[in-house]
PDB file of C-alpha atoms and ligand atoms in Angstrom:
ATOM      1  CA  UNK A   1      65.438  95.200  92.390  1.00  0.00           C
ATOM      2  CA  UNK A   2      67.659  98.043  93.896  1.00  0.00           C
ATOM      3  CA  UNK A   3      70.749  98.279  91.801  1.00  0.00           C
ATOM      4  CA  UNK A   4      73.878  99.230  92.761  1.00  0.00           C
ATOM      5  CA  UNK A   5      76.608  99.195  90.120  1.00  0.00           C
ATOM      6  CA  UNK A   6      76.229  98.581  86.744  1.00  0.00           C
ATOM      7  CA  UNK A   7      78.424  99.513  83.341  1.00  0.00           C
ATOM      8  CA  UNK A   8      77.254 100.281  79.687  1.00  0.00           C
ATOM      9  CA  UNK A   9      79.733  99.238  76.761  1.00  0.00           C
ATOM     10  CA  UNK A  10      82.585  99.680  79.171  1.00  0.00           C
ATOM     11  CA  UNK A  11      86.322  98.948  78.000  1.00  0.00           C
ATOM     12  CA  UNK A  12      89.144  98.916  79.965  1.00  0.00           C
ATOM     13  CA  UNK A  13      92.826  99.876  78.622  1.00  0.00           C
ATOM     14  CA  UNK A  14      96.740  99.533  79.823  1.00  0.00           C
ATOM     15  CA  UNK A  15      98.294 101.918  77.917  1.00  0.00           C
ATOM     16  CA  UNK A  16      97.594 100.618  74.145  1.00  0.00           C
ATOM     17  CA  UNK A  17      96.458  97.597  75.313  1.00  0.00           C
ATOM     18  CA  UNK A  18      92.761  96.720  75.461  1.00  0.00           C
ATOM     19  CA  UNK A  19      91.970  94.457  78.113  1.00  0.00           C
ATOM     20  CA  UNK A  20      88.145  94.462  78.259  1.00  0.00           C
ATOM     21  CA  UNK A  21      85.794  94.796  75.823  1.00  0.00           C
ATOM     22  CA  UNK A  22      82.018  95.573  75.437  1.00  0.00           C
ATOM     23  CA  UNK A  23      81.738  94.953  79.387  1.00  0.00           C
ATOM     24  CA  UNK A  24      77.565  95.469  80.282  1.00  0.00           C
ATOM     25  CA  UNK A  25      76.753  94.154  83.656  1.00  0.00           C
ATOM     26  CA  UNK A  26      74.616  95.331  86.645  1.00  0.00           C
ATOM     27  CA  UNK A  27      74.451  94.179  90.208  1.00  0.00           C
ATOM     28  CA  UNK A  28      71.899  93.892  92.206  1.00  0.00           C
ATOM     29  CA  UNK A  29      71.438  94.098  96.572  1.00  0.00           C
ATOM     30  CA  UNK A  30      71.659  91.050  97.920  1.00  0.00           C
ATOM     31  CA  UNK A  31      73.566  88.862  95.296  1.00  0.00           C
ATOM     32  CA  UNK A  32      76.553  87.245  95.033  1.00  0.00           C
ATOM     33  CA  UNK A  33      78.180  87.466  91.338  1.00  0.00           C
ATOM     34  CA  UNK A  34      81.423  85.924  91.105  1.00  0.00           C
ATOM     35  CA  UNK A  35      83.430  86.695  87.778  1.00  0.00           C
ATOM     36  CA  UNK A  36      85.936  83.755  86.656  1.00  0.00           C
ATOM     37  CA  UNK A  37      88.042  83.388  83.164  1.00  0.00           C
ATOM     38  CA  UNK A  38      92.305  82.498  82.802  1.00  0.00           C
ATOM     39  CA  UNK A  39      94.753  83.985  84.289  1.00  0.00           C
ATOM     40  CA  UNK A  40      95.597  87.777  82.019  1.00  0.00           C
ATOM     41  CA  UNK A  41      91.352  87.720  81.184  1.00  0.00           C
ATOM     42  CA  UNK A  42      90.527  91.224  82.788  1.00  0.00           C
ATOM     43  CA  UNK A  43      88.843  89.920  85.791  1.00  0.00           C
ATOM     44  CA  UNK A  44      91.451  92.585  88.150  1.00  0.00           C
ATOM     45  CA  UNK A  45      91.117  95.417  85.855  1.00  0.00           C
ATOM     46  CA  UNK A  46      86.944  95.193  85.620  1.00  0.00           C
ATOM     47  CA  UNK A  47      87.026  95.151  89.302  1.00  0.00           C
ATOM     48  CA  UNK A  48      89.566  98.129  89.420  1.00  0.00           C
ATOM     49  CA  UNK A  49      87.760  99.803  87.394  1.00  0.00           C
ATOM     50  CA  UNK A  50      84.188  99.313  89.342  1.00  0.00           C
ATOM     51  CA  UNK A  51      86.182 100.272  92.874  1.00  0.00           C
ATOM     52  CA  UNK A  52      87.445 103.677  90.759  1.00  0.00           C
ATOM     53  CA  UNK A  53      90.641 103.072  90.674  1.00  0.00           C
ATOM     54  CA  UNK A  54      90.858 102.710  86.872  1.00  0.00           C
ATOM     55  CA  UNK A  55      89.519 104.798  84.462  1.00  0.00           C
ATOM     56  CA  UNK A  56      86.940 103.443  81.498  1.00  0.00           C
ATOM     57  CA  UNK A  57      88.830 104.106  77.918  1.00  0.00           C
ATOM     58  CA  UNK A  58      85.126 104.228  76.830  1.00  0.00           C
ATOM     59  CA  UNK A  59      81.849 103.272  78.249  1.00  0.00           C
ATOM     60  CA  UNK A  60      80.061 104.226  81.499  1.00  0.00           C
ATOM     61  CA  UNK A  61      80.150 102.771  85.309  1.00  0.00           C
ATOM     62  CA  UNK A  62      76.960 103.834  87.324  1.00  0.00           C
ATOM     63  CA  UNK A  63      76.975 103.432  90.754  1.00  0.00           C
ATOM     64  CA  UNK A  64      73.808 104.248  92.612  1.00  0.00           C
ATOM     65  CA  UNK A  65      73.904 107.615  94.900  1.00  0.00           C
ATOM     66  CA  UNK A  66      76.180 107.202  97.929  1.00  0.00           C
ATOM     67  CA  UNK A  67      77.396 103.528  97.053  1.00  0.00           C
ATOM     68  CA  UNK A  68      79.578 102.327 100.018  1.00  0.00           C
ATOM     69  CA  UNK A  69      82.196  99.803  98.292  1.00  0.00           C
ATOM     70  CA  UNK A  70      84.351  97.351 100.696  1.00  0.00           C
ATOM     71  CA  UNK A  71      87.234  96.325  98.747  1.00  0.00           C
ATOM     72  CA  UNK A  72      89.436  93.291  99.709  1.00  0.00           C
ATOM     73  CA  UNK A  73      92.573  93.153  97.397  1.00  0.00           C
ATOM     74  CA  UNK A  74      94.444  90.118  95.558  1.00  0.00           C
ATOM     75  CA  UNK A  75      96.889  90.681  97.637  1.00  0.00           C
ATOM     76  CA  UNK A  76      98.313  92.437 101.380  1.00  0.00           C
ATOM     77  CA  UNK A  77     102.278  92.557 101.836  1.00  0.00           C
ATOM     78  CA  UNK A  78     102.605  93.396 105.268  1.00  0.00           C
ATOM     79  CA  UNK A  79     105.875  93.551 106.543  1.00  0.00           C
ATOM     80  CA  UNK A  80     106.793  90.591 109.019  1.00  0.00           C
ATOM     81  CA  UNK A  81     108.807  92.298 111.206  1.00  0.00           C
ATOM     82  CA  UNK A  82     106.646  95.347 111.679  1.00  0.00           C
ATOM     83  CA  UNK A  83     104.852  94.906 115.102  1.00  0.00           C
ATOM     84  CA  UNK A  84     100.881  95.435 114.051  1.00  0.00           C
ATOM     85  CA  UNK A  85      98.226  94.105 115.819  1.00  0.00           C
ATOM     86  CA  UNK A  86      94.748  93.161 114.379  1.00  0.00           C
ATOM     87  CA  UNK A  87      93.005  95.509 115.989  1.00  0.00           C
ATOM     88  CA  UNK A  88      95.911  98.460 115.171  1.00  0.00           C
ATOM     89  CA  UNK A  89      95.948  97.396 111.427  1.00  0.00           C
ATOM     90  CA  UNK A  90      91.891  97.881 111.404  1.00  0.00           C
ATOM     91  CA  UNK A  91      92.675 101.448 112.930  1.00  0.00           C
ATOM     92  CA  UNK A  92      94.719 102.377 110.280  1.00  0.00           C
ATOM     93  CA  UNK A  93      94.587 104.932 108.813  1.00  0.00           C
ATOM     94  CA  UNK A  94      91.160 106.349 110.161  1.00  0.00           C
ATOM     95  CA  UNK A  95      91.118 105.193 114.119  1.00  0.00           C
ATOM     96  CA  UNK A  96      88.465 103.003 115.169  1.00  0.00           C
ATOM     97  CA  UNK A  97      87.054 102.153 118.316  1.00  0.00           C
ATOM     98  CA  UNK A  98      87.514  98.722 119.790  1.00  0.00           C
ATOM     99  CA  UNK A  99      84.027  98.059 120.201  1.00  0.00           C
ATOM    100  CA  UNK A 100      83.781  98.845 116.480  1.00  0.00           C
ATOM    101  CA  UNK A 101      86.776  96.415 115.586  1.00  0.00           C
ATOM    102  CA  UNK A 102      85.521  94.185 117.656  1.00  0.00           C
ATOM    103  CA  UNK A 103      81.727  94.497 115.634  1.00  0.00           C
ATOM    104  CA  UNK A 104      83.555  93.791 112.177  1.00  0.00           C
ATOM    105  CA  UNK A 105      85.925  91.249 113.723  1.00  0.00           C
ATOM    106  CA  UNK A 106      82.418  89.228 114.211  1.00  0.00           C
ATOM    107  CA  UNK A 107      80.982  89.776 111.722  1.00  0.00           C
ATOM    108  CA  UNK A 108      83.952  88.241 109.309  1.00  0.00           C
ATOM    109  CA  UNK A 109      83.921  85.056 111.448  1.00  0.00           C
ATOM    110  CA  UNK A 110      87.102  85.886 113.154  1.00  0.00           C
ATOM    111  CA  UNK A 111      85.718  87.330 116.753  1.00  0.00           C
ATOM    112  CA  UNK A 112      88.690  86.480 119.387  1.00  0.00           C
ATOM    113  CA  UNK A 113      91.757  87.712 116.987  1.00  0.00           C
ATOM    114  CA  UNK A 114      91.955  91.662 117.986  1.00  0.00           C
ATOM    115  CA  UNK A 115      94.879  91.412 120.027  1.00  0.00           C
ATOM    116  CA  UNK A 116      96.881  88.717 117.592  1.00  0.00           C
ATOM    117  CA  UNK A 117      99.644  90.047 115.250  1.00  0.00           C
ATOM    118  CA  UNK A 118      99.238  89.856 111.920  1.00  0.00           C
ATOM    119  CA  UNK A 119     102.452  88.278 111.099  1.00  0.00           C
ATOM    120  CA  UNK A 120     100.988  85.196 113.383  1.00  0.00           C
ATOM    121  CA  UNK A 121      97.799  84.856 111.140  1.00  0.00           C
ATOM    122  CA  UNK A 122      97.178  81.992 108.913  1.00  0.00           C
ATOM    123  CA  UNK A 123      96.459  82.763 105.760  1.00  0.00           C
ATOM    124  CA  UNK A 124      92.866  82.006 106.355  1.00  0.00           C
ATOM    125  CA  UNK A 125      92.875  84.450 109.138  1.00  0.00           C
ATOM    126  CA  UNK A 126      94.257  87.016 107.156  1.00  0.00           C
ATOM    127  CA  UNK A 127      91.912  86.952 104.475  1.00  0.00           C
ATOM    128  CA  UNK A 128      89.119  87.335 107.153  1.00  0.00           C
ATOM    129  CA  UNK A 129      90.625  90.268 108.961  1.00  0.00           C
ATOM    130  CA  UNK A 130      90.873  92.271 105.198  1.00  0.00           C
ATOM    131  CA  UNK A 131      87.096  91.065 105.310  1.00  0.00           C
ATOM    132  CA  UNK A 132      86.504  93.015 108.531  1.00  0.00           C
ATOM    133  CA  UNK A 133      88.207  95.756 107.061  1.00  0.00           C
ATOM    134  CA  UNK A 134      86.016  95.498 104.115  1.00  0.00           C
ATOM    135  CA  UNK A 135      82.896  95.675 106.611  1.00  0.00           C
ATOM    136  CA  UNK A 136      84.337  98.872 108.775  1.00  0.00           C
ATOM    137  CA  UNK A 137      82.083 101.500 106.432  1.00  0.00           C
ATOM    138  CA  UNK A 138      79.037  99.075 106.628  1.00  0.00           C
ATOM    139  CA  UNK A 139      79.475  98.580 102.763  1.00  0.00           C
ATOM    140  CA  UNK A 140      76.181  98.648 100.248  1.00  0.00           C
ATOM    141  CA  UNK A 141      78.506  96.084  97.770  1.00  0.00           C
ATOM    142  CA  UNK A 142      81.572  94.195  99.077  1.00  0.00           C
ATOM    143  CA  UNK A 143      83.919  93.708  96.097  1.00  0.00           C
ATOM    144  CA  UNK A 144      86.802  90.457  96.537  1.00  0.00           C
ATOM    145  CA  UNK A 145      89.698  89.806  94.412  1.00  0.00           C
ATOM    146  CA  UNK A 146      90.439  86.443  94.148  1.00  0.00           C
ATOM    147  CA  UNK A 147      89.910  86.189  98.167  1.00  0.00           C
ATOM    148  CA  UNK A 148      90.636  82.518  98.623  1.00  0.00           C
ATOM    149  CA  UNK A 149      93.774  82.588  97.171  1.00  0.00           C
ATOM    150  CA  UNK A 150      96.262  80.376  99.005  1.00  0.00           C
ATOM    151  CA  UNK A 151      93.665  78.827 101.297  1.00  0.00           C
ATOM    152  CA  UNK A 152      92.619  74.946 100.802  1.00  0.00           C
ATOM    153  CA  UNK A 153      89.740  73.960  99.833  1.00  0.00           C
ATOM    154  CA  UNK A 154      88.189  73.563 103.548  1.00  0.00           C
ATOM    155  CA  UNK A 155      89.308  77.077 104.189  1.00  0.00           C
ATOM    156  CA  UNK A 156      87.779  78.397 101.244  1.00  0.00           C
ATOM    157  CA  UNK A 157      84.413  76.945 101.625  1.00  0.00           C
ATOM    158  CA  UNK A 158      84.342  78.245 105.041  1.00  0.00           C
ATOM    159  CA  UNK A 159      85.641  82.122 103.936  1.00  0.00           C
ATOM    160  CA  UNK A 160      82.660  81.952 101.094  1.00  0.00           C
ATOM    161  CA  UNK A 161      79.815  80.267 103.812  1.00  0.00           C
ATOM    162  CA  UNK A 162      81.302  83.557 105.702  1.00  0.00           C
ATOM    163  CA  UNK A 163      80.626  86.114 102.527  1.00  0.00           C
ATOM    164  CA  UNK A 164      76.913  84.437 102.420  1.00  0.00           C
ATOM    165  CA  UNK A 165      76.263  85.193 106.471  1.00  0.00           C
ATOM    166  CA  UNK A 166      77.242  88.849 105.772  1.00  0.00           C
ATOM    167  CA  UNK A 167      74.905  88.910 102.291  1.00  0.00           C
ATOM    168  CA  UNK A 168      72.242  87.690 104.819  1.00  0.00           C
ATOM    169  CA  UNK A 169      73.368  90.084 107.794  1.00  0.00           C
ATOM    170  CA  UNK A 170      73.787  93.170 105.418  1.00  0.00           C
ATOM    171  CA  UNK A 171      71.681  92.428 102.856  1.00  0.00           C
ATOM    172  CA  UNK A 172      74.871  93.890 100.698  1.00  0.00           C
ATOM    173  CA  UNK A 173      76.036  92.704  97.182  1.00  0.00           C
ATOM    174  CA  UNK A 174      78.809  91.055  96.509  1.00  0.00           C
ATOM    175  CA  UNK A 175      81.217  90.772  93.533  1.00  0.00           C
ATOM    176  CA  UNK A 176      83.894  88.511  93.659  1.00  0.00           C
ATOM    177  CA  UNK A 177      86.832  87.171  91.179  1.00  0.00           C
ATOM    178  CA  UNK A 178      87.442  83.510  92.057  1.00  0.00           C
ATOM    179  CA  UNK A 179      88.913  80.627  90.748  1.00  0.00           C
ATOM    180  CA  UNK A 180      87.608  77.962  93.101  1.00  0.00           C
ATOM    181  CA  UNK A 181      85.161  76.830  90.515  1.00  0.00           C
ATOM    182  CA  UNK A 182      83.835  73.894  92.097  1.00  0.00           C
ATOM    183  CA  UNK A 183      82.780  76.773  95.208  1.00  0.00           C
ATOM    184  CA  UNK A 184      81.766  79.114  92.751  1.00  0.00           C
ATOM    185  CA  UNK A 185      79.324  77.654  91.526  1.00  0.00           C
ATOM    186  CA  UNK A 186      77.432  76.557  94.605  1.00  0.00           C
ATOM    187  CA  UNK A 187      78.011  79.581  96.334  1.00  0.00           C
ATOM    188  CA  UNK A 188      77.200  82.091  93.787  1.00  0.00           C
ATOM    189  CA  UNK A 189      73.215  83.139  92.375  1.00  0.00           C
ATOM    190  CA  UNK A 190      75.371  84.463  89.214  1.00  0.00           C
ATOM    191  CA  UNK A 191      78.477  84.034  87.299  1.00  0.00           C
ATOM    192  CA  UNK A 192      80.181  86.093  84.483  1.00  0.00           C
ATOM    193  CA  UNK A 193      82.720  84.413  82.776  1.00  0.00           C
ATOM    194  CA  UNK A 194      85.253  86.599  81.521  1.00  0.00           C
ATOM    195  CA  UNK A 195      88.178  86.660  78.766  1.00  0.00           C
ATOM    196  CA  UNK A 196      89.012  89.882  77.433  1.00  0.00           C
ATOM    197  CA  UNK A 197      84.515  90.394  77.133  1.00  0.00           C
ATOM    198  CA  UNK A 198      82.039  88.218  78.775  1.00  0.00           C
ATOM    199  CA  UNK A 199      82.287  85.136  77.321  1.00  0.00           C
ATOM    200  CA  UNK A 200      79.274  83.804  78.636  1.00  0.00           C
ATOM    201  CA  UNK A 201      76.990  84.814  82.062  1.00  0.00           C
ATOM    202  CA  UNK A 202      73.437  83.560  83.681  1.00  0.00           C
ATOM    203  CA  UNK A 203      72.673  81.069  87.254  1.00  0.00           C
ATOM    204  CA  UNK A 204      75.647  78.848  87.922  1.00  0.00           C
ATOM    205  CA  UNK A 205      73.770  75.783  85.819  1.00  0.00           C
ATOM    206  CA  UNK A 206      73.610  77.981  82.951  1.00  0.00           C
ATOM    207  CA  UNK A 207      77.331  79.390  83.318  1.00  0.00           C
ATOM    208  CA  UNK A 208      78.325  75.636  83.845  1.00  0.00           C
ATOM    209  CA  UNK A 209      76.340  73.878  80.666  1.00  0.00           C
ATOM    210  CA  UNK A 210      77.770  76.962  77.999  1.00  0.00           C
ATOM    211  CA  UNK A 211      79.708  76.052  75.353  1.00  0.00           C
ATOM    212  CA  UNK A 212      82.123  79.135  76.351  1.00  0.00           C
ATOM    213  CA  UNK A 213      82.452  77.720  80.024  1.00  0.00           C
ATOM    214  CA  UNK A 214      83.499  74.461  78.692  1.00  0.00           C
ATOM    215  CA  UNK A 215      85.890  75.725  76.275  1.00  0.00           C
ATOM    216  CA  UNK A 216      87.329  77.459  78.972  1.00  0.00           C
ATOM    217  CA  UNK A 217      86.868  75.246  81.874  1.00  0.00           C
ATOM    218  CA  UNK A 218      86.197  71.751  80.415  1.00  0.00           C
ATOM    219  CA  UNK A 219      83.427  69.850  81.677  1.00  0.00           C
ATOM    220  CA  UNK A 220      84.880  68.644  85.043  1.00  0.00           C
ATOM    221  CA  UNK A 221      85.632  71.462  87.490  1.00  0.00           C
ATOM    222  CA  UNK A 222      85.953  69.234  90.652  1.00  0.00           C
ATOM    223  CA  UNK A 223      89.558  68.586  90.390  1.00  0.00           C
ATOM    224  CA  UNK A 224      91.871  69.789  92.669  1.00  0.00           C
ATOM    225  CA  UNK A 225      94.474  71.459  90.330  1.00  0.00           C
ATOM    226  CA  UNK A 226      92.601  71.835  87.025  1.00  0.00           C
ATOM    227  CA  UNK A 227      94.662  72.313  83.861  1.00  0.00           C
ATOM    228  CA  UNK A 228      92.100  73.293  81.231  1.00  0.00           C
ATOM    229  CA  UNK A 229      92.684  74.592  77.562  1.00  0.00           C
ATOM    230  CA  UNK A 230      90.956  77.449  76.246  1.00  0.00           C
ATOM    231  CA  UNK A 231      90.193  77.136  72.221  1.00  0.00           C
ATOM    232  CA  UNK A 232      87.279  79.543  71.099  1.00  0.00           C
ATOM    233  CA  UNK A 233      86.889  81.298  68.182  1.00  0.00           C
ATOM    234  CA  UNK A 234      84.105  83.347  67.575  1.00  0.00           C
ATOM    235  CA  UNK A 235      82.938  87.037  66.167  1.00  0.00           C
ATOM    236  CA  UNK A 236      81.163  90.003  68.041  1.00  0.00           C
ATOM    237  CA  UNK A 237      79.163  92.497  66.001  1.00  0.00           C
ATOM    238  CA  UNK A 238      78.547  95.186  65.341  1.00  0.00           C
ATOM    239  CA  UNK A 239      81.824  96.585  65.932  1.00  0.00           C
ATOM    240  CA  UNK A 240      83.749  94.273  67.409  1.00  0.00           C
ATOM    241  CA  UNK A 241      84.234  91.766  64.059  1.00  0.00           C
ATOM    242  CA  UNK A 242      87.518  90.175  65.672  1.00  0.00           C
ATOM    243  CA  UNK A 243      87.237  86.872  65.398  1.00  0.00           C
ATOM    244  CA  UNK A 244      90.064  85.420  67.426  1.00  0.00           C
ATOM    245  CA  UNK A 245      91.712  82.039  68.429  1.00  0.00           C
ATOM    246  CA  UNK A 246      92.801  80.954  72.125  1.00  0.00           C
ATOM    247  CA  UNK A 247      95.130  78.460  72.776  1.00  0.00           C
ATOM    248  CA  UNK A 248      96.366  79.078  75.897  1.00  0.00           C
ATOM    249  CA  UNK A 249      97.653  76.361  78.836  1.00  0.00           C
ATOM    250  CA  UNK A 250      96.218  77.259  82.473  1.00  0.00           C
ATOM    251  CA  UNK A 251      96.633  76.047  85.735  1.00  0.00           C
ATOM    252  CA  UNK A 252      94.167  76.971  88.103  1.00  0.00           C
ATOM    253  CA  UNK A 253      95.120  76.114  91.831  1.00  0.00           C
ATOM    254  CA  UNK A 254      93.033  75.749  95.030  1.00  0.00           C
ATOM    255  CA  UNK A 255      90.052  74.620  92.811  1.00  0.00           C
TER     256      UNK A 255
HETATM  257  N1  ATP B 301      98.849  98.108  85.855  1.00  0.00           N
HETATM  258  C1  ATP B 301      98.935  97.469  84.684  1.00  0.00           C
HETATM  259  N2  ATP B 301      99.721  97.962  83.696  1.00  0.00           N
HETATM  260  C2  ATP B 301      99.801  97.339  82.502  1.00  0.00           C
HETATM  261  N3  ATP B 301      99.161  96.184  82.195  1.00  0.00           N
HETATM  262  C3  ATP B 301      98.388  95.646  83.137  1.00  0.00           C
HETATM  263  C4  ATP B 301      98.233  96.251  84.432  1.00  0.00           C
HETATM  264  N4  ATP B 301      97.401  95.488  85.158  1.00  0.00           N
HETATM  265  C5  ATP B 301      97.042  94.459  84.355  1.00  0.00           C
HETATM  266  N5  ATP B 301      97.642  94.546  83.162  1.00  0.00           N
HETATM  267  C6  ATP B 301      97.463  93.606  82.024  1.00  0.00           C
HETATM  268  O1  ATP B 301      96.073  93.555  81.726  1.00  0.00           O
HETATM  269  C7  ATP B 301      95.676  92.221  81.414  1.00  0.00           C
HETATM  270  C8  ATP B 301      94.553  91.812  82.348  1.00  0.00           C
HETATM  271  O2  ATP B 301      95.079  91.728  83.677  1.00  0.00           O
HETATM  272  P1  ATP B 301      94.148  91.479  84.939  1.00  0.00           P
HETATM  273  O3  ATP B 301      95.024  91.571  86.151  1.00  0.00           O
HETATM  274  O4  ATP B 301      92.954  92.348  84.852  1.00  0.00           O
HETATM  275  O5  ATP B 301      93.721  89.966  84.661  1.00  0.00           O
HETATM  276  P2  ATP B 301      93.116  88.878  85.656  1.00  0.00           P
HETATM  277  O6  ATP B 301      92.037  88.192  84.869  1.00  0.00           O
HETATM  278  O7  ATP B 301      92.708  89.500  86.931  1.00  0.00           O
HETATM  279  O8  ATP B 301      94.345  87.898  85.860  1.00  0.00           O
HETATM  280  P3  ATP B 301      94.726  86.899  87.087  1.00  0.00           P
HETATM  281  O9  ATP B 301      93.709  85.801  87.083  1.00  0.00           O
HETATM  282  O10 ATP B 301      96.081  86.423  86.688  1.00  0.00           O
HETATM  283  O11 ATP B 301      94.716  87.717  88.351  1.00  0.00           O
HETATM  284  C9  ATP B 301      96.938  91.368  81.533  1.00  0.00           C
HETATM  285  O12 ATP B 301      97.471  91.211  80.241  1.00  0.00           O
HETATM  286  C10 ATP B 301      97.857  92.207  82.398  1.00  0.00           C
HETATM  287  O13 ATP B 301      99.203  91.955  82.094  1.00  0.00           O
END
């Protein structure tokens, strides 16, 4: 099993505050881990941190010799009335040829949009043109940040059947931060559920049947706006005695 990133007793800070704790995970080629937990649990920050852009406040990140990370943010503002086509934005800022945009284009489902502007994309579109961005450098792991967000549930079955024809195409990894639970869990072969550590990880049917899922998550996840309660309460040795008490109101949306 080749892997590609993977962290030892990583924890992840904002200023004083200690988001993460105690993070170990590794990632293989060729699988497709998606990370859920509430809203605040750390999910942005691990992912952050994995892409470089945020530094461990202790631990280690290992990423095997000349990883090639695709990134697709949370979120794109792109100003409306700034004229940009597809195949421009794709370009920017390293120019690319149009048989190349037209290779990536393909490849994230969305073949015949080169010449559309992005203001004019639905928000399905969009999300698959950041995923041909994500493919311009051939990535070894594709990383996603909540990439469904905003799409219904039809459109977010088809982005994540998408993510699995690239896994077979490339062969890459994938990481991904979703809250589409019901998805999730047929679409991934691993799931860490997060909330401020790893609360719990293993196969979907093992994520699904823990007791830290379904304090989380409840036992239903096929709603289409879920409201679940978090209450756990539980201590982490050897260092990390803090026992501590959830109570927190969620609404997840678009599962
Ligand atoms: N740049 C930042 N500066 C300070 N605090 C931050 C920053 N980014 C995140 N945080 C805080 O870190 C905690 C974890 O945030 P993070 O975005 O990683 O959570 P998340 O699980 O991705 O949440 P969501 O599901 O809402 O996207 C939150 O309390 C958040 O307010």
């Amino acid at each position: 099993m080749s892997v590609l990133i993977g962290t030892e007793g990583l924890y992840l800070a904002h200023g004083s505050q200690t988001v993460l704790r105690d993070v170990n995970l590794s990632l293989a080629r060729g699988e497709i881990v998606t990370i859920v937990g509430p809203n605040g649990s750390g999910k942005s920050s691990l992912l952050r941190a994995l892409i470089g852009a945020l530094a461990p406040a202790r631990g280690r990140i290992t990423r095997a010799p000349g990883l090639r990370i695709g990134y697709v943010p949370q979120k794109l503002a792109i100003d409306a009335t700034l004229p940009l086509t597809v195949a421009r934005f794709l370009g920017l800022p390293r120019r690319i040829s149009a048989t190349r945009a037209g290779e990536v284009l393909t490849g994230a489902g969305v073949s015949g949009l080169a010449d559309r502007q992005m203001s004019a994309l639905s928000g399905g579109q969009f999300q698959r043109v950041l995923l041909a961005r994500a493919l311009l450098d051939t990535p070894d792991l594709l990383i996603l940040d909540e990439p469904t967000q905003g799409l219904d549930q039809p459109g977010s079955a088809a982005f994540y059947q998408q993510i699995e024809t690239v896994r077979q195409e490339t062969g890459c990894g994938v990481l991904m931060v979703s809250h589409d639970l019901h998805v999730v869990m047929a679409a991934s072969d691993r799931v860490l559920c997060v909330n401020g550590h790893i609360c719990c990880e293993g196969t979907p049917d093992i994520v699904a049947s823990a007791p830290e899922y379904r304090a989380l998550f409840g036992t239903g996840t096929r709603g289409a706006l879920a409201l679940y309660r978090h209450e756990h309460s539980h201590s982490h040795g050897p260092e990390g005695d803090h026992a501590h008490d959830h109570d927190h109101h969620h609404e997840t949306t678009g599962a």
